[in-house]
Short mmCIF file of C-alpha atoms in Angstrom, two decimals:
data_model
loop_
_atom_site.label_atom_id
_atom_site.label_comp_id
_atom_site.label_asym_id
_atom_site.label_seq_id
_atom_site.Cartn_x
_atom_site.Cartn_y
_atom_site.Cartn_z
CA MET W 1 -0.38 37.86 181.76
CA THR W 2 -0.17 40.32 184.62
CA SER W 3 3.48 39.37 185.03
CA VAL W 4 4.35 41.38 181.93
CA ALA W 5 2.74 44.64 183.05
CA MET W 6 5.17 47.52 182.53
CA LEU W 7 4.76 51.08 181.48
CA PRO W 8 5.06 51.40 177.69
CA SER W 9 7.49 53.94 176.34
CA GLU W 10 8.99 54.93 173.01
CA ALA W 11 12.43 55.97 171.96
CA ASP W 12 12.61 59.64 171.13
CA ALA W 13 11.13 59.88 167.66
CA PRO W 14 12.96 62.45 165.54
CA HIS W 15 10.93 65.20 163.97
CA HIS W 16 12.70 66.04 160.75
CA ALA W 17 12.97 69.77 160.19
CA GLU W 18 15.05 69.05 157.10
CA THR W 19 12.00 67.51 155.48
CA VAL W 20 10.31 70.86 155.02
CA ALA W 21 13.41 72.33 153.45
CA GLN W 22 13.63 69.40 151.06
CA THR W 23 10.01 69.56 150.02
CA ASP W 24 9.71 73.34 149.83
CA ALA W 25 11.62 73.23 146.56
CA ALA W 26 8.85 71.10 145.13
CA GLY W 27 6.10 73.29 146.62
CA PRO W 28 5.13 75.35 143.55
CA ASP W 29 5.11 72.24 141.37
CA ALA W 30 3.05 70.44 143.97
CA GLY W 31 0.42 73.18 143.95
CA ALA W 32 0.22 73.21 140.16
CA GLN W 33 -0.44 69.48 140.08
CA TRP W 34 -3.65 69.94 142.06
CA ARG W 35 -5.41 72.33 139.68
CA ASP W 36 -7.92 69.60 138.85
CA LEU W 37 -9.03 69.83 142.47
CA GLY W 38 -10.35 73.32 141.86
CA LEU W 39 -8.06 75.24 144.21
CA ILE W 40 -4.43 76.22 144.55
CA PRO W 41 -3.30 74.79 147.90
CA ALA W 42 -0.84 76.38 150.30
CA ARG W 43 0.54 72.94 151.11
CA VAL W 44 -0.43 69.36 150.33
CA LEU W 45 0.37 66.74 152.97
CA ARG W 46 -0.06 63.00 152.54
CA LEU W 47 -0.57 60.91 155.66
CA VAL W 48 -0.13 57.15 156.05
CA GLY W 49 -0.90 55.24 159.24
CA MET W 50 -2.51 52.13 160.65
CA ARG W 51 -6.12 52.49 161.73
CA ARG W 52 -6.59 53.03 165.49
CA SER W 53 -3.37 55.06 165.54
CA GLY W 54 -4.85 58.52 166.07
CA ASN W 55 -4.90 59.40 162.38
CA HIS W 56 -8.10 61.41 162.58
CA ALA W 57 -7.13 63.23 165.77
CA ILE W 58 -3.90 64.32 164.11
CA CYS W 59 -5.68 65.32 160.90
CA ASN W 60 -8.13 67.42 162.91
CA TRP W 61 -5.22 69.09 164.72
CA LEU W 62 -3.51 69.88 161.42
CA GLN W 63 -6.72 71.44 160.11
CA ARG W 64 -7.04 73.59 163.22
CA ASN W 65 -3.54 74.88 162.51
CA ALA W 66 -3.94 75.38 158.78
CA PRO W 67 -2.87 78.66 157.15
CA GLN W 68 -5.68 81.19 157.64
CA GLY W 69 -7.68 78.38 159.26
CA ARG W 70 -8.68 76.86 155.91
CA ALA W 71 -8.17 73.19 155.09
CA LEU W 72 -9.52 70.41 152.88
CA PHE W 73 -9.25 66.85 154.22
CA LEU W 74 -9.74 63.74 152.05
CA ASN W 75 -10.25 60.82 154.42
CA ASN W 76 -9.13 57.21 153.97
CA CYS W 77 -8.31 57.31 150.27
CA ARG W 78 -7.89 54.05 148.38
CA PRO W 79 -4.20 53.33 147.72
CA GLY W 80 -3.33 53.06 144.05
CA ALA W 81 -6.35 55.11 142.97
CA ASN W 82 -6.93 58.81 142.34
CA PRO W 83 -7.55 60.33 145.80
CA LEU W 84 -9.92 62.87 144.28
CA ARG W 85 -12.24 59.98 143.40
CA SER W 86 -11.48 57.34 146.00
CA HIS W 87 -11.76 59.14 149.35
CA ASN W 88 -14.19 58.11 152.08
CA GLY W 89 -15.37 61.39 153.50
CA ILE W 90 -14.50 65.06 153.10
CA GLU W 91 -13.90 67.76 155.67
CA VAL W 92 -13.49 71.49 155.18
CA SER W 93 -11.61 73.19 158.01
CA GLY W 94 -12.51 70.37 160.38
CA GLN W 95 -16.20 70.24 159.45
CA PRO W 96 -17.49 67.01 157.85
CA GLN W 97 -19.28 67.61 154.58
CA GLY W 98 -22.60 65.87 154.10
CA SER W 99 -22.17 65.95 150.35
CA SER W 100 -19.63 63.99 148.32
CA ASP W 101 -19.23 66.98 145.97
CA LEU W 102 -15.49 67.52 146.12
CA GLN W 103 -15.53 70.56 143.85
CA ALA W 104 -18.02 72.30 146.14
CA ALA W 105 -15.86 71.46 149.15
CA ALA W 106 -12.77 72.78 147.37
CA ARG W 107 -14.54 76.05 146.58
CA LEU W 108 -15.53 76.35 150.23
CA ALA W 109 -11.94 75.78 151.36
CA GLY W 110 -10.61 78.21 148.73
CA ASP W 111 -7.17 78.97 147.35
CA GLY W 112 -4.40 78.84 149.92
CA ALA W 113 -6.00 76.01 151.90
CA LEU W 114 -4.03 73.19 153.47
CA VAL W 115 -4.89 69.91 151.70
CA LEU W 116 -4.62 66.62 153.59
CA VAL W 117 -4.75 63.28 151.78
CA SER W 118 -4.90 60.34 154.18
CA TYR W 119 -4.40 56.59 153.81
CA GLU W 120 -4.86 53.73 156.27
CA ASP W 121 -3.26 50.29 156.55
CA THR W 122 -0.85 50.73 153.67
CA LEU W 123 2.83 51.49 153.05
CA HIS W 124 4.93 53.59 150.74
CA GLY W 125 7.04 50.52 150.02
CA ARG W 126 4.17 48.93 148.12
CA TYR W 127 4.29 51.67 145.47
CA ASN W 128 6.81 53.28 143.16
CA ALA W 129 7.05 55.75 140.27
CA ALA W 130 5.53 53.25 137.86
CA ARG W 131 2.73 52.41 140.30
CA PRO W 132 2.14 55.49 142.48
CA MET W 133 0.11 55.46 145.67
CA SER W 134 -1.96 58.48 144.60
CA PRO W 135 -2.26 58.41 140.80
CA PRO W 136 -2.09 60.47 138.71
CA HIS W 137 -0.27 62.45 141.41
CA GLY W 138 3.30 61.31 141.99
CA ASP W 139 5.36 61.95 145.09
CA ALA W 140 6.36 65.40 143.81
CA ALA W 141 2.71 66.48 144.09
CA PHE W 142 3.00 66.40 147.89
CA ASP W 143 4.92 68.92 149.96
CA CYS W 144 5.52 66.33 152.67
CA ASP W 145 4.70 62.73 153.57
CA LEU W 146 3.71 62.01 157.18
CA LEU W 147 3.91 58.61 158.89
CA ILE W 148 1.57 58.21 161.86
CA TYR W 149 2.32 55.39 164.28
CA ARG W 150 1.35 54.26 167.77
CA SER W 151 2.99 52.12 170.44
CA PHE W 152 2.47 48.44 169.72
CA TRP W 153 0.61 47.45 172.85
CA ASN W 154 -1.85 50.33 172.77
CA TRP W 155 -2.38 50.04 169.00
CA SER W 156 -2.98 46.28 169.07
CA ALA W 157 -5.35 46.57 172.03
CA SER W 158 -7.38 49.29 170.34
CA LEU W 159 -7.50 47.41 167.04
CA LEU W 160 -8.73 44.20 168.62
CA LYS W 161 -11.28 46.03 170.77
CA LYS W 162 -12.64 47.66 167.61
CA LEU W 163 -12.85 44.30 165.82
CA GLN W 164 -14.64 42.74 168.78
CA ALA W 165 -17.43 45.30 168.39
CA ASN W 166 -18.31 43.89 164.96
CA PRO W 167 -21.14 41.36 165.50
CA ASP W 168 -20.44 39.68 162.15
CA TYR W 169 -16.90 38.69 163.18
CA ARG W 170 -16.11 35.49 165.02
CA SER W 171 -12.85 34.94 166.84
CA GLY W 172 -11.15 33.49 163.76
CA ASP W 173 -12.23 36.47 161.66
CA ARG W 174 -10.84 38.91 164.19
CA MET W 175 -7.56 37.10 164.52
CA ALA W 176 -7.14 36.87 160.73
CA VAL W 177 -7.56 40.64 160.36
CA ALA W 178 -5.30 41.36 163.32
CA ALA W 179 -2.60 38.95 162.12
CA ARG W 180 -2.44 40.63 158.72
CA ALA W 181 -2.29 44.01 160.44
CA LEU W 182 0.75 42.90 162.48
CA ALA W 183 2.82 42.49 159.33
CA THR W 184 1.80 45.88 157.95
CA TYR W 185 2.43 47.54 161.31
CA GLY W 186 5.95 46.13 161.41
CA ASP W 187 6.67 47.33 157.88
CA LEU W 188 5.35 50.79 158.79
CA LEU W 189 7.78 50.93 161.71
CA ALA W 190 10.58 50.15 159.26
CA GLU W 191 9.51 53.20 157.23
CA VAL W 192 9.43 55.25 160.44
CA GLN W 193 12.98 54.13 161.22
CA ALA W 194 14.09 55.26 157.74
CA ALA W 195 12.22 58.59 157.84
CA ALA W 196 15.36 60.70 158.16
CA GLU W 197 16.75 59.18 154.97
CA THR W 198 13.50 59.26 152.98
CA GLY W 199 12.56 62.82 154.00
CA ARG W 200 9.28 61.84 155.65
CA VAL W 201 7.99 63.18 158.96
CA ALA W 202 7.11 60.54 161.56
CA ILE W 203 4.49 61.38 164.20
CA CYS W 204 4.18 59.15 167.27
CA TYR W 205 0.56 59.33 168.43
CA ASP W 206 1.43 58.41 172.04
CA ARG W 207 3.92 61.25 172.35
CA TRP W 208 1.65 63.60 170.41
CA CYS W 209 -1.08 62.98 172.99
CA ARG W 210 0.99 63.79 176.04
CA ASP W 211 3.58 66.35 174.88
CA GLU W 212 2.46 69.84 173.93
CA LEU W 213 6.00 70.85 172.98
CA TYR W 214 6.28 67.86 170.64
CA ARG W 215 3.13 69.01 168.86
CA ALA W 216 4.47 72.55 168.60
CA ARG W 217 7.74 71.33 167.10
CA LEU W 218 5.89 69.27 164.52
CA LEU W 219 3.86 72.28 163.42
CA ALA W 220 7.07 74.27 163.03
CA ASP W 221 8.68 71.43 161.06
CA LEU W 222 5.67 71.33 158.75
CA GLY W 223 5.68 75.09 158.21
CA LEU W 224 2.26 75.54 159.81
CA PRO W 225 1.19 78.29 162.22
CA MET W 226 0.38 77.26 165.79
CA THR W 227 -3.19 78.46 166.20
CA ASP W 228 -4.71 75.70 168.32
CA ASN W 229 -2.29 73.19 169.83
CA ALA W 230 -4.88 71.40 171.99
CA LEU W 231 -5.77 67.75 171.43
CA GLY W 232 -9.21 68.75 170.26
CA PRO W 233 -12.48 66.82 170.19
CA VAL W 234 -12.81 63.05 169.94
CA GLN W 235 -13.23 62.17 166.27
CA ALA W 236 -16.28 60.16 165.22
CA TYR W 237 -14.59 58.14 162.48
CA GLY W 238 -14.70 54.39 163.08
CA GLY W 239 -17.21 54.91 165.87
CA GLY W 240 -14.91 57.11 167.93
CA SER W 241 -13.01 55.62 170.85
CA SER W 242 -13.29 51.83 171.13
CA PHE W 243 -13.13 52.10 174.93
CA GLN W 244 -14.78 55.40 175.93
CA LYS W 245 -17.85 55.93 173.81
CA ASP W 246 -19.09 58.88 175.84
CA ALA W 247 -15.86 60.90 175.76
CA ASP W 248 -16.10 64.21 173.92
CA ARG W 249 -12.59 65.61 174.42
CA ALA W 250 -9.42 63.81 173.38
CA GLU W 251 -7.72 64.94 176.59
CA ASP W 252 -10.22 62.79 178.51
CA LEU W 253 -9.18 59.60 176.70
CA ALA W 254 -6.97 57.12 178.54
CA SER W 255 -5.28 56.29 175.24
CA GLN W 256 -1.98 55.34 176.93
CA ASP W 257 -3.58 52.54 178.98
CA ARG W 258 -5.50 50.53 176.38
CA TRP W 259 -3.15 47.57 176.69
CA ARG W 260 -3.77 47.37 180.43
CA GLN W 261 -7.52 47.24 179.84
CA MET W 262 -7.11 44.28 177.47
CA LEU W 263 -4.53 42.18 179.34
CA GLY W 264 -7.13 39.74 180.64
CA ASP W 265 -8.69 39.20 177.20
CA SER W 266 -7.90 35.73 175.82
CA GLU W 267 -7.91 36.93 172.20
CA TYR W 268 -5.53 39.74 173.06
CA GLN W 269 -3.23 37.29 174.78
CA ALA W 270 -3.29 35.09 171.67
CA LEU W 271 -2.44 38.09 169.48
CA LEU W 272 0.46 38.99 171.75
CA ARG W 273 1.72 35.41 171.57
CA LEU W 274 1.66 35.62 167.78
CA ALA W 275 3.53 38.92 167.73
CA ALA W 276 6.11 37.58 170.16
CA LEU W 277 6.99 34.77 167.73
CA ASP W 278 8.22 37.24 165.08
CA PRO W 279 11.80 38.38 165.82
CA VAL W 280 11.77 40.90 162.96
CA LEU W 281 8.61 42.52 164.30
CA ARG W 282 10.07 42.59 167.81
CA ALA W 283 13.23 44.27 166.54
CA ARG W 284 11.26 46.91 164.67
CA ILE W 285 9.12 47.58 167.72
CA GLY W 286 12.25 47.75 169.84
CA ALA W 287 13.73 50.52 167.70
CA GLN W 288 10.80 52.80 168.61
CA PHE W 289 9.33 51.30 171.79
CA PRO W 290 12.02 49.38 173.72
CA GLU W 291 9.80 48.46 176.67
CA ASP W 292 7.10 47.14 174.34
CA ALA W 293 9.67 44.86 172.70
CA ALA W 294 11.06 43.75 176.05
CA ARG W 295 7.58 42.78 177.17
CA LEU W 296 7.07 40.75 173.97
CA ALA W 297 10.39 38.99 174.55
CA ARG W 298 9.14 37.95 177.98
CA ILE W 299 6.01 36.54 176.39
CA ALA W 300 8.12 34.61 173.86
CA ALA W 301 9.95 32.96 176.76
CA LEU W 302 6.76 31.76 178.44
CA PRO W 303 6.03 28.01 178.22
CA GLY W 304 3.59 26.76 175.64
CA PHE W 305 0.98 24.03 175.98
CA ASP W 306 1.98 20.94 177.91
CA ALA W 307 1.50 18.11 175.41
CA GLU W 308 0.30 15.80 178.17
CA ASP W 309 -2.59 18.14 178.87
CA LEU W 310 -3.79 17.75 175.29
CA THR W 311 -3.84 13.96 175.09
#
C-alpha cells in the first residue's frame, strides 16, 4: 500500500458569512424557543459531524470564544429526541459537569450564554419538519447549523484505530461499524457540498487544525468574539486521541498523519478497498479532498485476488 502514499489535501472549503445574516433574523425567535432550558441564550448553534472528526475540539474552541466567556454545551445528543433530555454529558464554559442536572448547569451558564447542541454520526437529510432532528425544537430554534468534517483518509484511520481499541470487537464487528460509517460520511460530504445553498456553515477539521486565519474567519462568520483562537487542550471524550494517549495539547497531535500510521494495517487496507469500490463516495470525497479521491482511484485499479491462488 505504500505506493499510494501522497499528502492529503482538501479543496478550499467555503465559510459562509451569509449564513449568519440569514439566521440572525430568526435569532430572537430562536432564543424564545429555549425558555424551557432555563436561560435566554445569546446564540444557539447545532453541530453535526462524524465521530473522530474533531467535534469536541471544535466545541471546546467555540466555548472559549463564547460571548462574555459563558457557554452551555450539550454533548452527543440523540437524533430525533429532545436534546434537553437525550444528551450525553454537559459542559459549562468548557468545564465538564459531574452532575446531569441541566437546569443547574443552565443557571451556572446564565442568560446570554452560547448554547451548543451536538450530534454525531447523523445527517440533516434524515429529518424534516414533520420529524425534526431536535424535537420539539425545529430548525428555526437554532441560529446556525454547523457541519464538521474531516479528510477521508485521516478520519477513516482514526475511526478504525478507535474501534480496534475495543476488546469486545472482532475484525468483523469493526468492519461492520466502519462500513456503515462510510455511507454516512459520504452523505455528510454531500451536505457539506450543498452548505452554501442550505445556509449551513461547514468546518473542515484538517484546515481548522493548521490554519489560524481560517479559525478566525469562522468565528467572524458565526458572530462570535475572538478571545482564544488556539487549538486548546486535547479533549477526553471517546478516550482522547486514538494514537497519542499522553498528549495534553491539541497542537501536539499529529492529526494530519493518521492515515500514514495505519497504511500497513490489514483491516485499514480492507476498509480502503471497500471505499474505493464506491464511485459515488469517491466523487463526494473528490469534491472536498481531491488527492484523497485520487488515491482511492489508484486503489480501485489495483488487481484483486488471483483465482488460481484460492483453489
